[in-house]
mmCIF file of C-alpha atoms and ligand atoms in Angstrom:
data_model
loop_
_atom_site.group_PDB
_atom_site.id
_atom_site.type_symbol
_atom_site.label_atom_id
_atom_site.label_comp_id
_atom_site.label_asym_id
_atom_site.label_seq_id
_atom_site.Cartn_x
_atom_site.Cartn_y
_atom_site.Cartn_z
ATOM 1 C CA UNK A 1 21.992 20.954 -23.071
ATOM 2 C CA UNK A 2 18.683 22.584 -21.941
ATOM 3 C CA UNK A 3 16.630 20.423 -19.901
ATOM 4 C CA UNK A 4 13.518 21.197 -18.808
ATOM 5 C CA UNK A 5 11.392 19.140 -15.594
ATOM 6 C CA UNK A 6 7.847 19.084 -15.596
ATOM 7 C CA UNK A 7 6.764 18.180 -12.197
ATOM 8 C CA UNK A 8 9.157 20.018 -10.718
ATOM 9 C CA UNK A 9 8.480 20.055 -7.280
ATOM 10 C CA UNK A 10 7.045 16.560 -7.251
ATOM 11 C CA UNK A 11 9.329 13.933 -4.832
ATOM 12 C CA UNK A 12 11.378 13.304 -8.135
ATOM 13 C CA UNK A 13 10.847 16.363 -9.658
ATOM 14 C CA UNK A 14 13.202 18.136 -6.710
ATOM 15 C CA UNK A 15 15.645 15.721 -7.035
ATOM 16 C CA UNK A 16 15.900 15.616 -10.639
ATOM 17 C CA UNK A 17 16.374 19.670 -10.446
ATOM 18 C CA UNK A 18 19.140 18.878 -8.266
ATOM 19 C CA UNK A 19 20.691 16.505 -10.531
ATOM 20 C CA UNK A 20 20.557 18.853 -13.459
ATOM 21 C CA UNK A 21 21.881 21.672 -11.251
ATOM 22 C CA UNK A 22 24.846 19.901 -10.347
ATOM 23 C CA UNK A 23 25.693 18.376 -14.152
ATOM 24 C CA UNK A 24 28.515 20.196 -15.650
ATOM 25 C CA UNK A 25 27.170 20.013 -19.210
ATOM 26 C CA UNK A 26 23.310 20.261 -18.011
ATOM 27 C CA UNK A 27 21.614 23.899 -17.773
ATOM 28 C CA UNK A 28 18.008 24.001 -16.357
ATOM 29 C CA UNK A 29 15.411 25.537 -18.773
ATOM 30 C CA UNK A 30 12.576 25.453 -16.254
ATOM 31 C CA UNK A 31 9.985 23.881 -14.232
ATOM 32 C CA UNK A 32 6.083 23.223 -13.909
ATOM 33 C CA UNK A 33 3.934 21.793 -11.807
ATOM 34 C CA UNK A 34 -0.150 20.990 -12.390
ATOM 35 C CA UNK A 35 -2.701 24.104 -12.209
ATOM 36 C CA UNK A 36 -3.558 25.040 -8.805
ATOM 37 C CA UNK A 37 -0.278 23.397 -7.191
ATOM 38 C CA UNK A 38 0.958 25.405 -4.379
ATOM 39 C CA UNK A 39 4.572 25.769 -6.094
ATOM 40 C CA UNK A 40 3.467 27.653 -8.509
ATOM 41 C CA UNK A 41 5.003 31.048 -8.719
ATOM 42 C CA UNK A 42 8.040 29.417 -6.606
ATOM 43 C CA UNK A 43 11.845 30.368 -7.069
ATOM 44 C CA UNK A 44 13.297 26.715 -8.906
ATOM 45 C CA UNK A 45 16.677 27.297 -6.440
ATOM 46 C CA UNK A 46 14.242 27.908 -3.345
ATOM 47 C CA UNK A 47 12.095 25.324 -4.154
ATOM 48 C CA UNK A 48 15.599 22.713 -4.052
ATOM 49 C CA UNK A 49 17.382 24.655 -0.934
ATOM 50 C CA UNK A 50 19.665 25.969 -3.310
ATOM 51 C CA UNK A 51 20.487 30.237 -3.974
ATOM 52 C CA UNK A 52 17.462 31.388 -5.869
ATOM 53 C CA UNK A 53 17.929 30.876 -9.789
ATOM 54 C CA UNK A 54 15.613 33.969 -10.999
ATOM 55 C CA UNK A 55 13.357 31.040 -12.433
ATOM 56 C CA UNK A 56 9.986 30.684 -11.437
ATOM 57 C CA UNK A 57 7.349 27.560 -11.562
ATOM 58 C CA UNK A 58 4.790 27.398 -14.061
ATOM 59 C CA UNK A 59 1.980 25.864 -15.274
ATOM 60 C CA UNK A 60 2.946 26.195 -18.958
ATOM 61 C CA UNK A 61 4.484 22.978 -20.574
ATOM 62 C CA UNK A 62 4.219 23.745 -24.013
ATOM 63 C CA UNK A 63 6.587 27.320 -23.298
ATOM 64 C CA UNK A 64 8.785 24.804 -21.190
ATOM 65 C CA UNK A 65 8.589 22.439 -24.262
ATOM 66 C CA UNK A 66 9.703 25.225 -26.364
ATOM 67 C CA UNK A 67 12.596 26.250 -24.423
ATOM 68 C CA UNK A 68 14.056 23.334 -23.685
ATOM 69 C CA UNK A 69 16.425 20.361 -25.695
ATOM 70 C CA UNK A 70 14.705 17.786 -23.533
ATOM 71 C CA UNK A 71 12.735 17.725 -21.097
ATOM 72 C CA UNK A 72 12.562 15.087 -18.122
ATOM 73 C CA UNK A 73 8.666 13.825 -17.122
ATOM 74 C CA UNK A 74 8.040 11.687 -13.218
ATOM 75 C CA UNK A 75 4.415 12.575 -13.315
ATOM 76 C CA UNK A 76 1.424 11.183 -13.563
ATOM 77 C CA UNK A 77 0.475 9.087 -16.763
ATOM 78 C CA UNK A 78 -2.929 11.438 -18.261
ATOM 79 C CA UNK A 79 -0.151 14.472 -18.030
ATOM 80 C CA UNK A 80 2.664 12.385 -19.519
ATOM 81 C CA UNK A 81 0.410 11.631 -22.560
ATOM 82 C CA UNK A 82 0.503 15.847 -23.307
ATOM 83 C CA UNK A 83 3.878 15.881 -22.476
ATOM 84 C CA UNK A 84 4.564 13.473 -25.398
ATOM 85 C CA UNK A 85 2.479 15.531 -27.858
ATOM 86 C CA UNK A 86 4.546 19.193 -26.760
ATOM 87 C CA UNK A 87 7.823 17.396 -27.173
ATOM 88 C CA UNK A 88 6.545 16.413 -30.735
ATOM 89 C CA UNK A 89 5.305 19.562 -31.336
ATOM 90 C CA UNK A 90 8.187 21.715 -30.101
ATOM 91 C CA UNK A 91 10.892 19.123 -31.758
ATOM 92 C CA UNK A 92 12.218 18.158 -27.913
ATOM 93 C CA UNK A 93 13.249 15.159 -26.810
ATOM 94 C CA UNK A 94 11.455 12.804 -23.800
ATOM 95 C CA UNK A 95 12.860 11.648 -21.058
ATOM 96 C CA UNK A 96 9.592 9.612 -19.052
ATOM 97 C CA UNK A 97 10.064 7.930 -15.496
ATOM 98 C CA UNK A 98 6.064 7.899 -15.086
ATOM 99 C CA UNK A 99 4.871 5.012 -14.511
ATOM 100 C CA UNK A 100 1.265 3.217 -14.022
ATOM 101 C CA UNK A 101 0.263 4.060 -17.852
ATOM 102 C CA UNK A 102 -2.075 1.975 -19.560
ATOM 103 C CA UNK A 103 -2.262 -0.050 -22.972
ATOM 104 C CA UNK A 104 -3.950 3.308 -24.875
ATOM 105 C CA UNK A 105 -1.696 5.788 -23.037
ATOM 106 C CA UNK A 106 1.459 3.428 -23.587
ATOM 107 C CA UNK A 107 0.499 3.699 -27.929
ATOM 108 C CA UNK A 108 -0.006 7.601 -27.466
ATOM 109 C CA UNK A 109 3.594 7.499 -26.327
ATOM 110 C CA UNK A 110 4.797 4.935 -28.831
ATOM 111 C CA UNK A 111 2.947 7.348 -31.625
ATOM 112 C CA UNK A 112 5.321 10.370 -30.159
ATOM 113 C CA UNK A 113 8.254 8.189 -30.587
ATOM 114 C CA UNK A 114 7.789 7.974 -34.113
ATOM 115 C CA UNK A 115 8.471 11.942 -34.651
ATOM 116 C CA UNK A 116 10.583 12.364 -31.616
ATOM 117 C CA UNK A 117 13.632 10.811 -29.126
ATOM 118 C CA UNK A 118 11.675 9.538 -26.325
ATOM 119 C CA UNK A 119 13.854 7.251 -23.074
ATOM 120 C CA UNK A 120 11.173 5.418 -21.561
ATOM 121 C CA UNK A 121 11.947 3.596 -18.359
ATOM 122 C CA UNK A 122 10.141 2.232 -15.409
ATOM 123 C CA UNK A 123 13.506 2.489 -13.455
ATOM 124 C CA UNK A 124 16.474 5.040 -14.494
ATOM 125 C CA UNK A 125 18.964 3.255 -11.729
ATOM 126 C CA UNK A 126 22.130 1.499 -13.552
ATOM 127 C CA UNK A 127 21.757 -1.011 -10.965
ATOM 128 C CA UNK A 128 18.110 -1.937 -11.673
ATOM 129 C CA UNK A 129 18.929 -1.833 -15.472
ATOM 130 C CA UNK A 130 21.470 -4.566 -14.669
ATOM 131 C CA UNK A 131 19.224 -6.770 -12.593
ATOM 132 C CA UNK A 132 16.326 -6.506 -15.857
ATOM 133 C CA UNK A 133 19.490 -7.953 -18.155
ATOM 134 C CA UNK A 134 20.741 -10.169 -15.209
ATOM 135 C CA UNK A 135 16.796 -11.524 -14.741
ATOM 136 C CA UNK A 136 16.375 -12.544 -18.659
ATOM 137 C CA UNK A 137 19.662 -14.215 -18.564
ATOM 138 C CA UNK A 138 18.551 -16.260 -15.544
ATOM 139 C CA UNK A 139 14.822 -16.528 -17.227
ATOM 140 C CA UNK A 140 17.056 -18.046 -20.351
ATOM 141 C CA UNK A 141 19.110 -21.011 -19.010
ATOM 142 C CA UNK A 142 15.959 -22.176 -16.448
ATOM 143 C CA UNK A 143 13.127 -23.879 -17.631
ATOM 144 C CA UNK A 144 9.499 -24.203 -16.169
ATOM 145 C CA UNK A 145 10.805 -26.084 -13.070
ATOM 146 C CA UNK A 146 11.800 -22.899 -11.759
ATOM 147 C CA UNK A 147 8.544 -20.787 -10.305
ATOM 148 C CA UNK A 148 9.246 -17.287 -11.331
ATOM 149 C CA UNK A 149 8.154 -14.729 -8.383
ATOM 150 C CA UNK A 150 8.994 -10.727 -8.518
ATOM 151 C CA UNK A 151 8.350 -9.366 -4.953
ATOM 152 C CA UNK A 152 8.500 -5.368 -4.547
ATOM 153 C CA UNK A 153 8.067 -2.990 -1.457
ATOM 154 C CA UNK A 154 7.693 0.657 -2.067
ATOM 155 C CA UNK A 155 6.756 3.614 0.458
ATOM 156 C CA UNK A 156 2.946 4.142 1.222
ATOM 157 C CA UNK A 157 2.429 7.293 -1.271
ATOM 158 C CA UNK A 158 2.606 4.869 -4.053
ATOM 159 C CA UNK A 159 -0.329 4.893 -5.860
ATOM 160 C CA UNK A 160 0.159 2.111 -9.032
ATOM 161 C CA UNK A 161 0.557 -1.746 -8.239
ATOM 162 C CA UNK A 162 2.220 -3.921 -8.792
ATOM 163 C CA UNK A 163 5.421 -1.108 -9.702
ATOM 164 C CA UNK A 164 6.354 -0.205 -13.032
ATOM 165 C CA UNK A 165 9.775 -2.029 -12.470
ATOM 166 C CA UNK A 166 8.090 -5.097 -10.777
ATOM 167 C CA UNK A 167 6.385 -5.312 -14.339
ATOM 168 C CA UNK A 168 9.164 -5.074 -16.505
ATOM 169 C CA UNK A 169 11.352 -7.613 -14.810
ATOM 170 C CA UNK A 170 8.539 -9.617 -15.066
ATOM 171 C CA UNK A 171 8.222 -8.587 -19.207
ATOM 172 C CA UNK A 172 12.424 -9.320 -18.822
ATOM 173 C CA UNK A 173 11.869 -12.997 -17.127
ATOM 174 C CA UNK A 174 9.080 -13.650 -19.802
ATOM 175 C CA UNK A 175 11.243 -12.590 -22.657
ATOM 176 C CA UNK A 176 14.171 -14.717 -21.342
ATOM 177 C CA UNK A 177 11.516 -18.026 -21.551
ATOM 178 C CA UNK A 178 10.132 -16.931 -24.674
ATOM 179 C CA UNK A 179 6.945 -16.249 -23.708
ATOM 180 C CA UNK A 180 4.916 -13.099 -23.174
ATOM 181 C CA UNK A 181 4.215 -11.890 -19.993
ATOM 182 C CA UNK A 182 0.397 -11.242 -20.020
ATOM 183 C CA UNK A 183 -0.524 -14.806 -20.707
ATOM 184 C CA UNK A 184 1.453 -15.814 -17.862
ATOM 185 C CA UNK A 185 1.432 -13.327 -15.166
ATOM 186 C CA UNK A 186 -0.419 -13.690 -11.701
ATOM 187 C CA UNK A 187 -0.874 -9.971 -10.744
ATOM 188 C CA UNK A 188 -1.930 -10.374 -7.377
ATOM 189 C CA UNK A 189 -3.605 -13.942 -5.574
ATOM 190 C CA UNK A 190 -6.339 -14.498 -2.584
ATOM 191 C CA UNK A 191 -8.577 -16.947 -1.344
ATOM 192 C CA UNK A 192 -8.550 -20.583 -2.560
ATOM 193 C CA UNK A 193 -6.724 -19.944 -5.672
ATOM 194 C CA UNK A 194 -5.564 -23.752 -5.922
ATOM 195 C CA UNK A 195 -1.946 -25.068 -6.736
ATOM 196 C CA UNK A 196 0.474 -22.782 -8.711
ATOM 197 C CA UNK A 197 0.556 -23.716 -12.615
ATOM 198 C CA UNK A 198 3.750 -24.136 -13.979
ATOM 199 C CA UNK A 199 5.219 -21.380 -15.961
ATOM 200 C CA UNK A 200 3.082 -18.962 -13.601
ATOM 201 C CA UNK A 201 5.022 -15.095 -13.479
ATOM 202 C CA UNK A 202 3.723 -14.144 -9.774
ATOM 203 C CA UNK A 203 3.858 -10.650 -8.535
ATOM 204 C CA UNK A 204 3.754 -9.798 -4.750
ATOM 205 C CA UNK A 205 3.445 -6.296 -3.675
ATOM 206 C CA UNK A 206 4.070 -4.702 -0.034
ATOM 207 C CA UNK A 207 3.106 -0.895 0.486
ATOM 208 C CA UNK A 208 5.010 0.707 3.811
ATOM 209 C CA UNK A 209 7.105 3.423 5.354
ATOM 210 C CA UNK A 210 9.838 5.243 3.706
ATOM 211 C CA UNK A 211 10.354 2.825 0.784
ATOM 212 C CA UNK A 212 12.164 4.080 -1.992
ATOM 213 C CA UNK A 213 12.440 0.860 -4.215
ATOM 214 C CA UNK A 214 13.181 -3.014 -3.462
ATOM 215 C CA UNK A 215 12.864 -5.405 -6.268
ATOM 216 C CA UNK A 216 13.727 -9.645 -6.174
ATOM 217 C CA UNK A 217 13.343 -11.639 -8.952
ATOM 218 C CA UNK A 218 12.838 -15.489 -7.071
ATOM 219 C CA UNK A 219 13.246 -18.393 -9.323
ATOM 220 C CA UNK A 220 11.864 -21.211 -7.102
ATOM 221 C CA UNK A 221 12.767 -25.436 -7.539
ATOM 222 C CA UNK A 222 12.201 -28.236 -5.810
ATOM 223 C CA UNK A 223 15.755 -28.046 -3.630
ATOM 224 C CA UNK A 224 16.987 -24.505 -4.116
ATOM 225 C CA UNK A 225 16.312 -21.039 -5.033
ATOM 226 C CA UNK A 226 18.389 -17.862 -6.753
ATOM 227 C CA UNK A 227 17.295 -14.882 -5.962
ATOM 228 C CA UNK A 228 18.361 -11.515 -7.545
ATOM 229 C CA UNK A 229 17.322 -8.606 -5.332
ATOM 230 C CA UNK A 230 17.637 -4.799 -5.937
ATOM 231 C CA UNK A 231 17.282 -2.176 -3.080
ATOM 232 C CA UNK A 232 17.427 1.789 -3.852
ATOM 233 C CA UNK A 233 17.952 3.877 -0.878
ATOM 234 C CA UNK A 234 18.197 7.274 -2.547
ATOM 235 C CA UNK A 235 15.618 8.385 -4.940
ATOM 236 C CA UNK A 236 19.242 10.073 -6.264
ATOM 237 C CA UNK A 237 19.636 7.314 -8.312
ATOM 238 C CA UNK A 238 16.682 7.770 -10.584
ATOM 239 C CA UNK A 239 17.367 11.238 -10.812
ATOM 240 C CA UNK A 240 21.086 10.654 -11.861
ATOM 241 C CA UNK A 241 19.713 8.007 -14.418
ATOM 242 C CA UNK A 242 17.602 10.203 -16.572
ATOM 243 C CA UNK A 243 19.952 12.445 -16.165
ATOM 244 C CA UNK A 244 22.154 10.800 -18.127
ATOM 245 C CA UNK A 245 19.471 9.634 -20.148
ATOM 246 C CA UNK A 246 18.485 13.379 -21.251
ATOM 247 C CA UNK A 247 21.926 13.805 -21.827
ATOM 248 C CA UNK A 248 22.763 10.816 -24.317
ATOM 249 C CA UNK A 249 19.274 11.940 -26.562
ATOM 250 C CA UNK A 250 21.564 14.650 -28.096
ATOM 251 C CA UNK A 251 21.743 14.130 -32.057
ATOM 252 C CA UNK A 252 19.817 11.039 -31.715
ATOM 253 C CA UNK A 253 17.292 9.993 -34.426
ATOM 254 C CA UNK A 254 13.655 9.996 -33.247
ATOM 255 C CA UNK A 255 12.477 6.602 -30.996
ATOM 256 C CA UNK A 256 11.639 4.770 -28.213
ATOM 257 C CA UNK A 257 14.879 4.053 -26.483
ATOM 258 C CA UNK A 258 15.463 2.147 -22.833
ATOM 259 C CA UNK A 259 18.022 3.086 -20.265
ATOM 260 C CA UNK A 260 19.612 -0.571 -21.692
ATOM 261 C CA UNK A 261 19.875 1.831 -24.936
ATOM 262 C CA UNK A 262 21.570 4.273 -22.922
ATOM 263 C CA UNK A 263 23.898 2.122 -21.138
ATOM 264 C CA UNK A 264 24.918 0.104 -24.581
ATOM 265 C CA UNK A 265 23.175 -2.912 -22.941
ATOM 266 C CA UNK A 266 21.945 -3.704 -26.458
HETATM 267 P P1 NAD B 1 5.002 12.855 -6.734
HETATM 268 O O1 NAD B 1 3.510 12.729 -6.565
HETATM 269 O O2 NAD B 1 5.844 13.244 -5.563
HETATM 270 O O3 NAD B 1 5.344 13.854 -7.942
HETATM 271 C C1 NAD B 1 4.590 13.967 -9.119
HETATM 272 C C2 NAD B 1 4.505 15.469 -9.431
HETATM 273 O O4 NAD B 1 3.927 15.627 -10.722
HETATM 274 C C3 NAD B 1 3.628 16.216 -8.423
HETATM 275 O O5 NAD B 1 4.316 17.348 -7.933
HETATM 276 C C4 NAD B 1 2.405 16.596 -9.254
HETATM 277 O O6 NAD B 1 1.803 17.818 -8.841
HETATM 278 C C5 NAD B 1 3.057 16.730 -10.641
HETATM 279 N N1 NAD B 1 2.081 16.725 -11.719
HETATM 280 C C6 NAD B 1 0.950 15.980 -11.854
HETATM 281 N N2 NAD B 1 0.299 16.328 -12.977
HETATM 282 C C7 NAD B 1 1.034 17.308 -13.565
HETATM 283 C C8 NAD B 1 0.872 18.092 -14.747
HETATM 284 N N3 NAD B 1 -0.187 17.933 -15.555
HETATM 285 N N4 NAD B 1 1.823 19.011 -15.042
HETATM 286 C C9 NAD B 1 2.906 19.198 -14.243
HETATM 287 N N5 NAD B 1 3.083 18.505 -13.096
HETATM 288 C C10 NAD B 1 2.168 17.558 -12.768
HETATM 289 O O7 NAD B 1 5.443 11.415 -7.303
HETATM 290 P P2 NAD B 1 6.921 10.827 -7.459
HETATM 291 O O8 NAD B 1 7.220 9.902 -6.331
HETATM 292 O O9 NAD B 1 7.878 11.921 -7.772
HETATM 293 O O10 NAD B 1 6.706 9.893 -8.740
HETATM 294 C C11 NAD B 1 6.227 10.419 -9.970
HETATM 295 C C12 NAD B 1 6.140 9.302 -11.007
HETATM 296 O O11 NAD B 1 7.447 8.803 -11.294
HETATM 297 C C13 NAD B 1 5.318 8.080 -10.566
HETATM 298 O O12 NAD B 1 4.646 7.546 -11.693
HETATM 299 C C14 NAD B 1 6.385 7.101 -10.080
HETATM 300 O O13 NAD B 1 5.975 5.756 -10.128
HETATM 301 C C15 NAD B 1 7.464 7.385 -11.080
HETATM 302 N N6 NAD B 1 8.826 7.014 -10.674
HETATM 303 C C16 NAD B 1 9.602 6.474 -11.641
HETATM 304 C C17 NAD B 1 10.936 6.169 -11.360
HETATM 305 C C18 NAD B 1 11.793 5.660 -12.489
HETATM 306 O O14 NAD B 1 13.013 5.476 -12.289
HETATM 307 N N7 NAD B 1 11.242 5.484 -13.695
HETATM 308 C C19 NAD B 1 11.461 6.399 -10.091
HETATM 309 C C20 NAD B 1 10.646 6.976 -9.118
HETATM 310 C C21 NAD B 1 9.318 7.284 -9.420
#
């Protein structure tokens, strides 16, 4: 399989070339990076501490496109919106980890999905894809009596809020109650913002450090409290994740899968 990473030298990009490089039935079709990035021109095996690999960074993703089965995308969501159009255009598949997209970007991608495979997730851990399925089962059997509260801390390079992942456990816990999530949600809260409404989704976000990814769902009631918490120490998990993600698109028909798809969640 012929997998291709645009972004390549990005925090995820490097560890996603990793991942590919170590995958027995994975072989890495290339890397880019944005115009004017200092990688550019860099050996892919340098760039990774690894034996150089006679393949260099570019800043061509439709050649990329063209060379490659599928091609894995942790970028930035304008450049994941032409990523979407070369993998129609070249008949690859999509493997997208960006996150941060909004509503109009979001359909672009949906409209690629039509003509292509396309694995969208806003986390590619296993163990984060468990705690979205774990949170709508929870969101399910509890009613309104439980406060629903997703708290994330990520590192301070982070530049979308609240997280991708924060958002779809939140789209998970309004699914599991029926409801959808926009009509619900409190984003953020300051100042006198008077007494929580019942059936409130809150979000809390903390920026700090290191960070690679903690997640809780808290479902809140007058004399106890579950909490389901996620913490990611290794970006290596992500990485593995659409890994296996870009693997499973082979022979499928074109879509919008989830890493649920990919893990026969559903
Ligand atoms: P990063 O800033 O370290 O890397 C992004 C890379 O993309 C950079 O090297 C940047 O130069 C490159 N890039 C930007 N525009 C480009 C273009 N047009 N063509 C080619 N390359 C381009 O960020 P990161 O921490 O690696 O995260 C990247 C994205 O992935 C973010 O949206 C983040 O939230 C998301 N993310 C998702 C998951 C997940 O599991 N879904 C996990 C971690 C991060």
């Amino acid at each position: 399989m012929k997998i291709g990473i645009v972004g390549c030298s990005g925090r995820m990009g490097r560890m996603l070339m990793t991942a590919v490089s170590a995958h027995p039935r994975a072989h890495l079709s290339g890397g880019t990076e944005r115009p004017g990035s200092d990688a550019l021109g860099a050996d892919l095996g340098v760039l990774i501490g690894q034996p150089a690999m006679g393949l260099a960074v570019t800043d061509d993703p439709a050649a990329l496109f063209a060379a490659s089965d599928v091609v894995i995308d942790f970028t930035a969501p304008a450049a994941s919106v032409i990523h979407a159009g070369l993998a129609v255009e070249h008949g690859a598949a999509l493997v997208l980890g960006t996150t941060g997209l909004d509503a109009g970007q979001q359909a672009e991608i949906e409209r690629a999905a039509l003509e292509t495979v396309v694995v969208q997730a806003p986390n590619f851990s296993v163990g984060v894809t468990l705690l979205m399925a774990l949170t709508e089962r929870v969101a399910t059997t509890l009613d309104t009596d439980y406060d629903i509260e997703v708290v994330e801390m990520h590192h301070r390079h982070k530049v979308d809020a609240p997280s991708g992942t924060a958002l779809g456990l939140g789209k998970a816990a309004a699914k599991g109650r029926g409801v959808v999530l926009d009509d619900v949600a409190r984003y953020a809260r300051e100042g006198q913002t008077g007494a929580r409404p019942a059936g409130e989704i809150g979000f809390a976000t903390l920026r700090g450090g290191d960070v690679v990814g903690d997640h809780s769902v808290i479902f809140a009631a007058d004399g106890e409290r579950i909490e389901l918490t996620h913490k990611a120490s290794n970006r290596s998990v992500f990485a593995g994740g659409a890994v296996r993600a870009a693997i499973w698109t082979a022979e499928k028909k074109p879509g919008l899968y989830t890493m649920h798809d990919v893990l026969g969640l559903i």
